[in-house]
């Protein structure tokens, strides 16, 4: 009603003054107000309405694409301010939702075609600006601006907030009047490298991983002391986003840490924080709640219960529902966790009954996970299918320096395996490419002596496998090794275990497989998952925002693949990978976890992250121009590789179609100033410890650009999906993927050996992950395996009008259709009984590279980015 009266008065005044004869440009603004239920206070909303009444509203000014202002450094001419209409009368939804506002601009012939607009928020609170759409612009029709950014009150900024149309320009083709705005925006995003960054800052900058330790917590002890990762030859690492927090009191080379309860306030640029949809913030809060409020009470509960899991049935009971006794644990949960989060986290029925969803790996058959066939199949179609390689020499050789580590070559002999090669000799099996290895020896051995001083008691391992005629693998031998007691230079002490089904020998074989699985779990979590997706992508997020304007075609190509990555990585540094965090509590390297990942990063090569290059390096594929994708797999039924190559090829074709539209010649790549600055900064700053490596692409040709962008998109989307969203389906039943071993293999004549003979299930469970770590571990991976309700998947965009250019839009539609075809192909392969590795004894189809998914815990779907 009030709005109608105001508009009527305006119309009357316009008729009297003659202003009704002006040419007007009408626009629609879509935004989301800071919400009452979204971590804000109601007071700000009231004050914003008061500000509106006294003329302090939200103003917008159009900026010309084709007319420069000589009084403003020849930047685009700026139009008169126009104000959003109806702020007072537009009712804000109580849940996160969009509001639509009208805005009317005076048409100024000297503005011509608008190419940008300046917005000033004169309110007290911020809002999330989605889009501005102008209708019937004289001579130009409809003009659309995609914004997707938080706009804080104007007094928080030193410069104006500027947004550009959804047009795409390489730097040299940018209209002159817009160039200054384009360059200034990048300067703002880089910051000046000083000071502690605040939530409204939009600064992207680099820092070392110097915030993992926490000496201030216990200065007299080394319990929370961790090395700085990055900036040294000893501990190289990709860079993270800078927060600017002050140094710690104990060590000025390390950054002070936020209190646990402030975890959600860790700085990342505001537009990199989890989306406004409630689900994402809910997940982030859940991680904090889990650690802060459940861990101490679970610890007390477990300590008061001397019995660990006595049988596999005790573990199965976690999925049937288990009772937590009345007491401090239940009271703490009810006191500190909101009801809707409580239901999601612990599935309480109000009576203290906890229940986890049944993992897929035991849903159809509760014992098939123990078979040798499933143990081997998961190396090809499980949680970590990126490590198995062709065995090309026998016995397997170590690459560790013998001057330091002595003889680390394998002790497996032909007598251990030759009788199980279906009549082949070892040399013939090697020649026919029938032998494979899962090798966790060289990575672990340099740290094993130190790791075994903690509560972990484990081995370095090698698992040798044989390719059967039906396309499945069978394990032949597992070698377990520890450092020589007299010193590293004396080499390894190793024992070889071979398959057995019955009696104590069968139980020992099950333990040998468990030690190998513990190593694979640690490698998966720290290296395949954290290092090779989360950590290595973050420098690309930072460099892209610092060096590539939102108008740049490569920014528009890559931006969807960076969503939420800085936020989830910042939260990980705060509560997961930090000293004493969840990862150290649940994964076998314990306090050496991140340090080990740094040592492995020494061998990281950007170009080898391409799936074809990775498969060739591991001997799992050979180049063959007549084969699909130009590769012939050594092992035809390798679900990760078969599905992955289809996804890789689709991404590569899409990137080639896109880049070729904007870059017709290699000179255009070489002369693109922003692109060259981006690539230089990625090498010298983002991966500064590897800036002199010879394998970096030179970025001189269109092909180098296509290859680079394809790798980035592959790592951020499909590779991350393959190693992340199977965590709960495969490892939610921890005996299948134990993460810690707590005692060595029982020796004959010991009480542990007698227990293994009399109660093998209890001995197995006492050797591997304990009750507390199991509860904590599966709670965590359940959260990390879920898709949020606002997930955007590969082949999708959160806005259909992300560019004005028709050819890239058509190419993107083709990409989406190709991904739909691939999904159908995967479904058909999973239903074809000749592919025995796709479903396996556990009757669990390989679906981790399905492009799409519903929300929740699905074990499928490829999000655009490393978003959880």
XYZ file of C-alpha atoms in Angstrom, residues 94-761:
668
model
C 12.444 -16.323 6.913
C 14.434 -18.925 5.037
C 17.139 -18.064 2.569
C 15.426 -16.903 -0.604
C 15.585 -14.359 -3.359
C 13.860 -10.990 -3.388
C 13.113 -9.072 -6.585
C 13.363 -5.280 -6.772
C 12.680 -2.782 -9.518
C 15.024 0.044 -10.461
C 14.546 2.796 -13.048
C 17.434 4.610 -14.748
C 17.288 7.837 -16.723
C 18.442 7.151 -20.247
C 21.473 9.286 -21.054
C 22.495 9.294 -24.710
C 26.096 9.867 -23.602
C 26.029 6.560 -21.738
C 25.149 4.654 -24.879
C 25.549 0.949 -24.177
C 25.935 0.091 -20.474
C 28.851 -2.307 -19.904
C 29.053 -2.135 -16.130
C 27.337 -0.618 -13.125
C 28.439 0.775 -9.781
C 26.435 -0.177 -6.713
C 26.502 1.481 -3.298
C 24.900 -0.154 -0.305
C 24.041 2.615 2.154
C 22.352 0.203 4.550
C 23.828 -1.233 7.692
C 23.851 -4.893 6.594
C 25.099 -6.736 3.541
C 23.116 -8.537 0.860
C 23.901 -11.104 -1.807
C 23.488 -9.614 -5.272
C 22.434 -12.156 -7.878
C 21.651 -10.298 -11.085
C 20.644 -7.038 -12.713
C 18.646 -7.175 -15.934
C 17.943 -4.085 -18.030
C 15.043 -4.152 -20.483
C 14.615 -2.147 -23.696
C 17.911 -0.268 -23.557
C 17.650 2.087 -26.572
C 19.585 0.568 -29.448
C 20.627 -2.500 -27.467
C 17.532 -4.220 -26.059
C 18.030 -6.505 -23.080
C 21.324 -6.392 -21.124
C 22.056 -8.879 -18.351
C 24.580 -8.684 -15.493
C 25.515 -11.824 -13.531
C 26.848 -10.666 -10.147
C 26.754 -13.473 -7.546
C 28.541 -11.463 -4.883
C 28.042 -10.150 -1.373
C 27.743 -6.373 -1.219
C 28.613 -4.897 2.177
C 27.811 -1.370 3.370
C 29.709 1.224 1.360
C 31.765 2.347 4.364
C 33.460 -1.079 4.410
C 35.051 -0.452 0.996
C 37.783 1.933 -0.096
C 36.563 1.801 -3.705
C 33.240 1.389 -5.479
C 31.797 -2.045 -6.151
C 31.647 -2.551 -9.911
C 29.873 -5.308 -11.837
C 30.176 -6.066 -15.542
C 27.751 -7.451 -18.115
C 27.915 -11.123 -19.023
C 29.925 -10.204 -22.100
C 33.342 -11.869 -22.472
C 36.523 -10.052 -23.522
C 40.185 -10.958 -23.675
C 42.133 -7.952 -22.330
C 43.107 -6.500 -25.717
C 39.495 -6.533 -26.907
C 38.045 -4.829 -23.833
C 36.279 -1.589 -24.790
C 38.502 1.347 -23.807
C 36.039 2.919 -21.344
C 35.881 -0.358 -19.373
C 39.617 -1.116 -19.188
C 40.302 1.051 -16.169
C 37.421 -0.531 -14.257
C 38.630 -4.004 -15.248
C 42.187 -3.324 -14.072
C 41.101 -1.589 -10.851
C 38.897 -4.502 -9.880
C 41.846 -6.899 -10.122
C 44.005 -4.550 -8.035
C 41.305 -4.547 -5.341
C 41.120 -8.341 -5.300
C 44.889 -8.664 -4.852
C 45.035 -6.421 -1.791
C 48.306 -5.020 -0.531
C 49.567 -8.083 1.339
C 49.260 -6.525 4.792
C 46.955 -6.640 7.780
C 44.432 -9.089 9.150
C 41.649 -9.667 6.635
C 38.042 -9.099 7.683
C 34.879 -10.810 6.518
C 33.964 -8.010 4.087
C 37.399 -7.988 2.478
C 37.571 -9.426 -0.993
C 41.298 -10.096 -0.969
C 42.864 -13.207 -2.494
C 46.443 -13.707 -1.383
C 48.917 -16.500 -0.601
C 50.344 -17.946 2.595
C 52.271 -20.995 3.763
C 50.593 -23.728 5.791
C 51.922 -22.222 8.993
C 48.666 -22.513 10.928
C 48.470 -26.283 11.520
C 50.436 -26.379 14.779
C 49.396 -24.735 18.016
C 52.393 -24.267 20.294
C 50.512 -21.581 22.229
C 48.208 -24.323 23.506
C 51.077 -26.064 25.313
C 54.375 -24.133 24.936
C 56.346 -26.530 27.139
C 55.528 -29.540 24.978
C 55.988 -30.524 21.332
C 52.585 -32.196 21.292
C 51.079 -29.502 19.057
C 54.237 -28.491 17.223
C 54.039 -29.023 13.471
C 56.424 -27.886 10.715
C 55.519 -25.019 8.390
C 54.573 -26.521 5.028
C 55.644 -24.476 2.024
C 58.549 -22.111 1.491
C 61.344 -24.621 2.092
C 63.176 -27.391 0.277
C 62.478 -29.774 3.143
C 58.718 -29.156 3.291
C 57.392 -27.843 -0.049
C 53.635 -27.346 -0.416
C 50.992 -25.600 -2.523
C 49.984 -22.247 -1.073
C 46.784 -21.569 0.827
C 44.739 -18.416 1.154
C 46.189 -15.733 3.442
C 44.150 -14.694 6.496
C 46.564 -12.150 7.945
C 46.035 -13.352 11.516
C 48.872 -12.280 13.853
C 51.784 -14.629 14.612
C 51.496 -17.044 17.494
C 53.052 -15.945 20.787
C 55.401 -18.924 20.958
C 56.744 -18.955 17.384
C 56.615 -15.836 15.178
C 56.954 -18.006 12.052
C 53.580 -19.588 12.683
C 50.121 -18.053 12.565
C 47.898 -17.831 15.620
C 44.815 -20.001 15.569
C 41.159 -19.223 16.064
C 39.354 -20.767 19.033
C 37.419 -23.858 17.966
C 34.061 -22.175 18.468
C 35.120 -19.469 16.003
C 35.939 -21.975 13.245
C 33.232 -20.735 10.909
C 34.744 -17.246 11.108
C 38.084 -18.222 9.596
C 38.806 -15.765 6.787
C 38.176 -16.606 3.190
C 36.985 -13.987 0.684
C 33.264 -13.543 1.340
C 32.213 -14.800 -2.077
C 34.142 -18.019 -1.431
C 32.159 -18.897 1.671
C 29.557 -21.630 1.552
C 26.409 -20.673 -0.333
C 23.396 -19.045 1.199
C 21.344 -22.221 0.969
C 21.010 -23.543 4.471
C 22.415 -26.988 3.712
C 25.990 -25.824 3.111
C 26.258 -23.767 6.291
C 24.616 -26.647 8.094
C 27.354 -29.041 7.009
C 30.094 -26.664 8.053
C 28.537 -26.167 11.477
C 28.095 -29.895 11.841
C 31.831 -30.501 11.596
C 32.482 -28.051 14.398
C 29.696 -29.471 16.539
C 30.970 -33.000 16.063
C 34.447 -32.247 17.340
C 33.603 -29.692 19.998
C 30.686 -31.373 21.704
C 30.842 -35.067 20.944
C 34.503 -36.055 21.041
C 35.178 -35.463 24.765
C 32.012 -37.270 25.820
C 32.506 -40.170 23.401
C 36.031 -40.471 24.780
C 34.717 -40.637 28.315
C 32.095 -43.188 27.283
C 34.637 -45.416 25.554
C 37.124 -45.112 28.412
C 34.439 -46.250 30.823
C 33.713 -49.281 28.651
C 36.820 -51.467 28.727
C 35.434 -53.847 26.145
C 36.067 -52.818 22.566
C 34.138 -54.236 19.654
C 34.020 -57.940 20.493
C 32.703 -59.075 17.127
C 31.687 -57.834 13.717
C 28.106 -57.938 14.980
C 28.999 -55.166 17.422
C 29.992 -53.067 14.415
C 26.865 -54.041 12.494
C 24.847 -52.815 15.479
C 25.993 -49.251 14.704
C 23.656 -49.376 11.702
C 20.795 -50.954 13.602
C 20.870 -48.371 16.382
C 22.856 -48.274 19.592
C 21.898 -46.830 22.950
C 23.943 -44.109 24.590
C 23.329 -44.212 28.330
C 21.866 -41.224 30.126
C 24.553 -38.945 31.377
C 26.860 -36.148 30.297
C 27.114 -37.252 26.657
C 23.393 -37.151 25.945
C 22.911 -33.989 28.008
C 25.744 -32.240 26.154
C 24.271 -33.195 22.799
C 20.788 -31.923 23.662
C 22.202 -28.755 25.189
C 24.488 -27.689 22.374
C 23.177 -28.941 19.040
C 19.996 -27.523 17.462
C 17.231 -30.051 16.906
C 17.451 -30.279 13.106
C 21.216 -30.770 13.303
C 20.837 -33.315 16.067
C 18.533 -35.412 13.886
C 20.975 -35.329 11.000
C 24.071 -36.008 13.077
C 22.968 -38.710 15.475
C 19.521 -39.759 14.223
C 18.155 -39.697 17.712
C 14.667 -41.001 18.356
C 14.429 -38.881 21.471
C 15.488 -41.798 23.641
C 19.213 -41.687 23.010
C 19.225 -44.209 20.152
C 22.035 -43.494 17.682
C 21.992 -44.949 14.197
C 24.251 -44.664 11.174
C 23.020 -45.464 7.665
C 24.094 -48.872 6.385
C 27.111 -48.500 4.074
C 26.609 -49.966 0.609
C 29.549 -52.321 1.012
C 27.566 -54.424 3.550
C 24.029 -53.642 2.436
C 23.580 -56.710 0.212
C 26.016 -59.137 1.848
C 27.586 -58.687 5.273
C 30.590 -60.952 4.679
C 31.546 -60.466 1.007
C 33.909 -57.598 1.941
C 36.261 -60.206 3.447
C 36.827 -62.076 0.190
C 40.102 -61.787 -1.697
C 38.154 -60.938 -4.839
C 36.547 -57.859 -3.223
C 39.824 -56.837 -1.597
C 41.423 -56.750 -5.066
C 38.403 -55.298 -6.879
C 38.379 -52.184 -4.733
C 41.837 -51.306 -6.082
C 40.111 -50.869 -9.467
C 36.638 -49.715 -8.480
C 36.812 -48.592 -4.883
C 37.694 -45.565 -2.847
C 41.323 -45.265 -3.974
C 41.508 -46.659 -7.537
C 44.334 -44.296 -8.509
C 47.351 -46.148 -7.108
C 47.508 -49.713 -8.439
C 50.147 -50.120 -11.139
C 51.508 -52.711 -13.525
C 54.400 -54.694 -12.053
C 57.248 -54.424 -14.526
C 60.107 -56.025 -12.618
C 60.356 -58.906 -10.175
C 60.995 -58.787 -7.350
C 59.644 -55.244 -6.899
C 62.371 -52.679 -6.413
C 62.579 -49.671 -4.102
C 63.528 -46.174 -5.206
C 64.688 -45.160 -1.733
C 68.328 -44.119 -1.442
C 70.286 -47.243 -0.383
C 72.950 -45.016 1.187
C 70.331 -43.862 3.685
C 67.858 -46.741 3.887
C 69.900 -49.793 2.911
C 68.306 -52.546 0.855
C 64.586 -51.835 0.589
C 63.866 -54.111 -2.380
C 61.106 -56.653 -1.975
C 61.707 -60.018 -0.336
C 58.904 -61.716 -2.288
C 60.367 -64.640 -4.241
C 59.091 -66.756 -7.101
C 58.488 -69.568 -4.593
C 55.854 -67.404 -2.914
C 53.781 -66.866 -6.047
C 54.755 -68.950 -9.071
C 52.413 -71.833 -8.268
C 49.447 -69.451 -8.472
C 49.967 -67.941 -11.934
C 47.621 -70.293 -13.836
C 50.562 -72.185 -15.293
C 52.638 -69.119 -16.270
C 56.181 -68.455 -15.171
C 56.893 -65.110 -13.535
C 58.726 -63.882 -16.638
C 55.803 -64.905 -18.850
C 53.315 -63.227 -16.495
C 55.374 -60.021 -16.623
C 55.580 -60.219 -20.411
C 51.829 -60.714 -20.727
C 51.165 -57.834 -18.307
C 49.367 -60.057 -15.808
C 51.104 -58.912 -12.601
C 50.128 -55.775 -10.652
C 51.157 -54.166 -7.380
C 49.658 -51.926 -4.726
C 52.834 -50.412 -3.295
C 52.829 -48.613 0.059
C 56.492 -49.244 0.825
C 58.605 -46.284 -0.246
C 56.120 -43.620 0.856
C 55.807 -45.008 4.353
C 59.204 -46.480 5.211
C 61.049 -43.163 5.873
C 58.407 -42.278 8.503
C 57.624 -45.715 9.858
C 60.086 -45.694 12.758
C 58.592 -42.407 14.026
C 54.988 -43.420 13.370
C 55.444 -46.582 15.409
C 56.498 -44.522 18.439
C 52.891 -43.277 18.587
C 49.883 -45.452 19.410
C 50.016 -46.713 15.808
C 51.792 -50.002 15.184
C 51.985 -50.751 11.502
C 54.095 -51.825 8.529
C 55.066 -50.641 5.093
C 53.368 -52.955 2.610
C 53.465 -54.316 -0.921
C 50.560 -56.310 -2.353
C 51.201 -58.306 -5.538
C 48.229 -59.394 -7.659
C 47.590 -61.569 -10.709
C 45.164 -60.866 -13.544
C 42.955 -63.909 -14.066
C 41.413 -64.963 -17.359
C 38.000 -63.614 -16.281
C 39.412 -60.089 -15.876
C 39.463 -60.071 -12.076
C 42.524 -59.759 -9.865
C 43.609 -62.158 -7.154
C 46.148 -61.264 -4.462
C 49.236 -63.487 -4.509
C 51.265 -62.140 -1.605
C 51.443 -59.289 0.880
C 54.826 -58.136 2.148
C 54.868 -56.347 5.503
C 58.083 -54.497 6.417
C 59.487 -52.514 9.329
C 62.799 -50.657 9.656
C 65.745 -52.710 10.856
C 66.098 -52.412 14.660
C 69.802 -51.550 14.316
C 69.181 -48.533 12.080
C 67.818 -47.426 8.730
C 71.007 -48.184 6.799
C 70.529 -51.902 7.490
C 67.413 -51.978 5.321
C 64.022 -53.483 6.047
C 62.878 -56.503 8.036
C 60.117 -58.111 6.000
C 57.666 -61.009 6.200
C 55.623 -62.420 3.348
C 52.031 -63.586 3.745
C 50.105 -65.602 1.171
C 46.386 -66.357 0.833
C 44.751 -68.835 3.205
C 41.103 -69.439 4.006
C 40.931 -71.551 7.137
C 42.295 -71.786 10.642
C 44.811 -69.420 12.125
C 46.523 -69.081 8.733
C 43.276 -67.691 7.332
C 43.020 -65.233 10.226
C 46.621 -64.115 9.706
C 45.890 -63.530 6.005
C 42.862 -61.406 6.926
C 45.120 -59.314 9.190
C 47.733 -58.960 6.441
C 45.031 -57.586 4.131
C 43.927 -55.241 6.922
C 47.460 -53.811 7.323
C 47.569 -53.190 3.570
C 44.112 -51.583 3.772
C 45.230 -49.312 6.645
C 48.071 -48.039 4.468
C 45.767 -47.553 1.517
C 43.274 -45.661 3.702
C 45.970 -43.275 4.895
C 47.338 -42.788 1.386
C 43.832 -42.154 0.131
C 42.884 -39.584 2.733
C 46.161 -37.645 2.889
C 47.443 -37.908 -0.683
C 44.859 -39.047 -3.241
C 42.176 -36.923 -1.607
C 43.600 -34.022 0.393
C 46.862 -33.253 -1.396
C 45.991 -34.156 -4.984
C 42.596 -32.437 -5.093
C 41.940 -30.027 -2.202
C 45.414 -28.597 -1.658
C 46.610 -28.387 -5.268
C 43.453 -26.645 -6.514
C 43.544 -23.778 -3.992
C 46.400 -21.859 -5.697
C 44.398 -21.953 -8.941
C 41.406 -20.407 -7.144
C 43.583 -17.614 -5.753
C 45.520 -16.874 -8.959
C 42.389 -16.875 -11.121
C 40.709 -14.245 -8.960
C 43.867 -12.129 -8.707
C 44.899 -12.167 -12.368
C 41.897 -13.010 -14.569
C 39.073 -10.492 -14.706
C 35.509 -11.747 -14.496
C 35.318 -10.580 -18.119
C 38.091 -12.991 -19.112
C 37.024 -16.155 -20.958
C 39.229 -18.424 -18.836
C 37.798 -16.967 -15.623
C 34.293 -17.766 -16.911
C 35.415 -21.272 -17.898
C 37.062 -22.158 -14.578
C 35.038 -20.223 -12.002
C 32.352 -22.927 -11.413
C 35.120 -25.409 -10.614
C 36.369 -23.349 -7.673
C 33.123 -23.016 -5.745
C 33.487 -23.530 -1.963
C 37.048 -24.906 -2.230
C 38.762 -22.181 -0.199
C 36.056 -22.431 2.454
C 36.223 -26.192 2.928
C 40.040 -26.065 2.943
C 40.045 -23.310 5.577
C 37.700 -25.349 7.762
C 39.936 -28.374 7.243
C 42.943 -26.418 8.523
C 40.905 -25.372 11.511
C 39.470 -28.717 12.663
C 40.566 -31.628 10.453
C 44.242 -31.507 9.410
C 45.502 -29.381 12.299
C 47.573 -30.676 15.207
C 45.292 -32.862 17.296
C 42.533 -32.590 14.676
C 40.219 -35.297 13.425
C 42.589 -36.614 10.735
C 45.449 -37.093 13.189
C 43.039 -38.887 15.505
C 41.657 -41.247 12.879
C 44.412 -41.910 10.283
C 47.518 -43.981 11.031
C 50.358 -41.436 10.379
C 48.960 -39.453 13.313
C 51.054 -36.312 13.982
C 53.157 -36.966 10.845
C 50.168 -36.935 8.489
C 50.594 -33.511 6.888
C 54.374 -33.675 6.999
C 54.215 -36.889 4.952
C 51.945 -35.252 2.401
C 54.538 -32.495 1.994
C 57.280 -35.027 1.247
C 55.067 -36.685 -1.391
C 54.353 -33.270 -2.953
C 58.036 -33.166 -3.893
C 57.182 -35.659 -6.643
C 53.979 -33.913 -7.766
C 53.955 -33.022 -11.471
C 51.119 -30.891 -12.820
C 50.984 -32.493 -16.278
C 50.833 -35.983 -14.743
C 47.505 -35.127 -13.114
C 45.895 -35.661 -16.526
C 44.119 -39.025 -16.430
C 45.769 -40.398 -19.614
C 49.225 -39.428 -18.341
C 48.504 -40.956 -14.923
C 47.364 -44.261 -16.427
C 50.424 -44.429 -18.694
C 52.788 -43.605 -15.814
C 51.336 -46.439 -13.770
C 51.611 -48.842 -16.704
C 47.832 -49.258 -16.727
C 47.455 -47.973 -20.301
C 49.429 -47.621 -23.506
C 49.084 -45.081 -26.280
C 47.094 -46.474 -29.209
C 45.664 -44.076 -31.783
C 43.167 -46.712 -32.922
C 41.720 -47.186 -29.424
C 39.009 -45.022 -27.830
C 40.526 -41.833 -26.391
C 43.874 -42.791 -27.948
C 44.651 -45.234 -25.122
C 44.460 -48.981 -24.745
C 43.952 -50.158 -21.188
C 46.165 -53.004 -20.028
C 43.294 -54.186 -17.853
C 40.044 -53.819 -19.814
C 37.704 -54.094 -16.839
C 39.100 -51.164 -14.823
C 35.917 -49.242 -13.941
C 37.591 -46.054 -12.693
C 39.728 -45.809 -15.834
C 36.962 -46.770 -18.299
C 34.437 -44.307 -16.872
C 37.113 -41.718 -16.171
C 38.433 -41.681 -19.729
C 34.941 -40.989 -21.049
C 34.554 -38.094 -18.609
C 38.080 -36.839 -19.376
C 37.429 -36.900 -23.120
C 34.137 -35.010 -22.695
C 35.835 -32.321 -20.586
C 38.694 -32.042 -23.081
C 36.301 -31.624 -26.033
C 34.300 -28.985 -24.184
C 37.433 -27.038 -23.219
C 38.765 -27.257 -26.788
C 35.467 -25.983 -28.229
C 35.416 -23.139 -25.737
C 39.041 -22.013 -25.916
C 39.148 -22.244 -29.700
C 36.314 -19.734 -29.921
C 38.336 -17.046 -28.123
C 41.882 -17.998 -29.151
C 42.301 -18.492 -32.894
C 46.106 -18.414 -32.909
C 49.006 -19.043 -30.569
C 49.830 -15.323 -30.734
C 46.528 -14.561 -29.008
C 47.599 -16.791 -26.116
C 51.076 -15.289 -25.913
C 49.795 -11.703 -26.035
C 46.992 -12.149 -23.488
C 48.478 -10.127 -20.626
C 46.112 -11.430 -17.946
C 46.545 -15.044 -19.016
C 50.335 -14.782 -18.948
C 50.274 -13.063 -15.530
C 47.964 -15.805 -14.254
C 50.224 -18.605 -15.390
C 53.366 -16.876 -14.121
C 51.827 -16.333 -10.695
C 50.582 -19.919 -10.482
C 54.119 -21.179 -10.942
C 56.061 -18.574 -8.980
C 53.625 -17.885 -6.137
C 50.895 -20.533 -5.951
C 53.391 -23.369 -6.371
C 56.479 -21.351 -5.518
C 58.445 -24.352 -4.257
C 58.208 -25.854 -7.759
C 58.558 -22.738 -9.899
C 61.742 -23.969 -11.613
C 60.418 -27.391 -12.612
C 60.894 -28.041 -16.355
C 57.538 -29.757 -16.812
C 55.367 -26.655 -16.434
C 53.606 -25.852 -19.736
C 55.007 -22.657 -21.275
C 51.534 -21.293 -22.088
C 52.569 -20.301 -25.580
C 49.983 -22.251 -27.576
C 46.254 -22.857 -27.654
C 46.888 -26.569 -27.034
C 48.826 -25.805 -23.850
C 45.908 -23.674 -22.670
C 43.402 -26.438 -23.491
C 45.494 -29.118 -21.779
C 45.981 -26.963 -18.687
C 42.301 -26.101 -18.269
C 41.276 -29.708 -18.882
C 43.563 -30.878 -16.067
C 42.236 -28.226 -13.682
C 38.598 -29.132 -14.376
C 39.315 -32.885 -14.187
C 41.037 -32.594 -10.798
C 38.403 -30.277 -9.295
C 35.430 -32.294 -10.521
C 35.788 -35.943 -11.557
C 38.989 -36.868 -9.718
C 37.696 -35.378 -6.474
C 34.338 -37.111 -6.907
C 36.065 -40.462 -7.483
C 38.040 -40.246 -4.230
C 35.517 -38.414 -2.031
C 31.927 -39.550 -2.407
C 32.696 -43.234 -1.929
C 34.072 -42.646 1.553
C 30.978 -43.685 3.449
C 29.730 -46.317 0.949
C 33.062 -48.197 1.161
C 34.621 -47.098 4.468
C 31.526 -46.437 6.570
C 31.996 -50.062 7.592
C 35.447 -49.564 9.038
C 36.618 -53.200 9.064
C 36.575 -52.972 5.266
C 38.787 -49.870 5.261
C 40.497 -49.638 8.681
C 42.462 -46.425 9.145
C 44.648 -47.316 12.143
C 46.445 -50.455 13.309
C 47.264 -50.564 16.989
C 49.387 -53.665 17.345
C 51.703 -55.744 15.220
C 50.928 -59.105 13.681
C 50.589 -61.671 16.492
C 53.608 -63.947 16.835
C 53.297 -67.645 17.608
C 53.629 -68.326 21.328
C 52.113 -64.996 22.451
C 48.733 -64.369 24.124
C 47.710 -62.338 21.056
C 48.345 -65.350 18.843
C 46.254 -67.567 21.100
C 43.446 -64.992 20.989
C 43.687 -64.975 17.198
C 43.193 -68.747 17.216
C 40.301 -68.733 19.677
C 38.479 -65.511 18.756
C 39.687 -64.218 15.378
C 37.022 -61.523 15.028
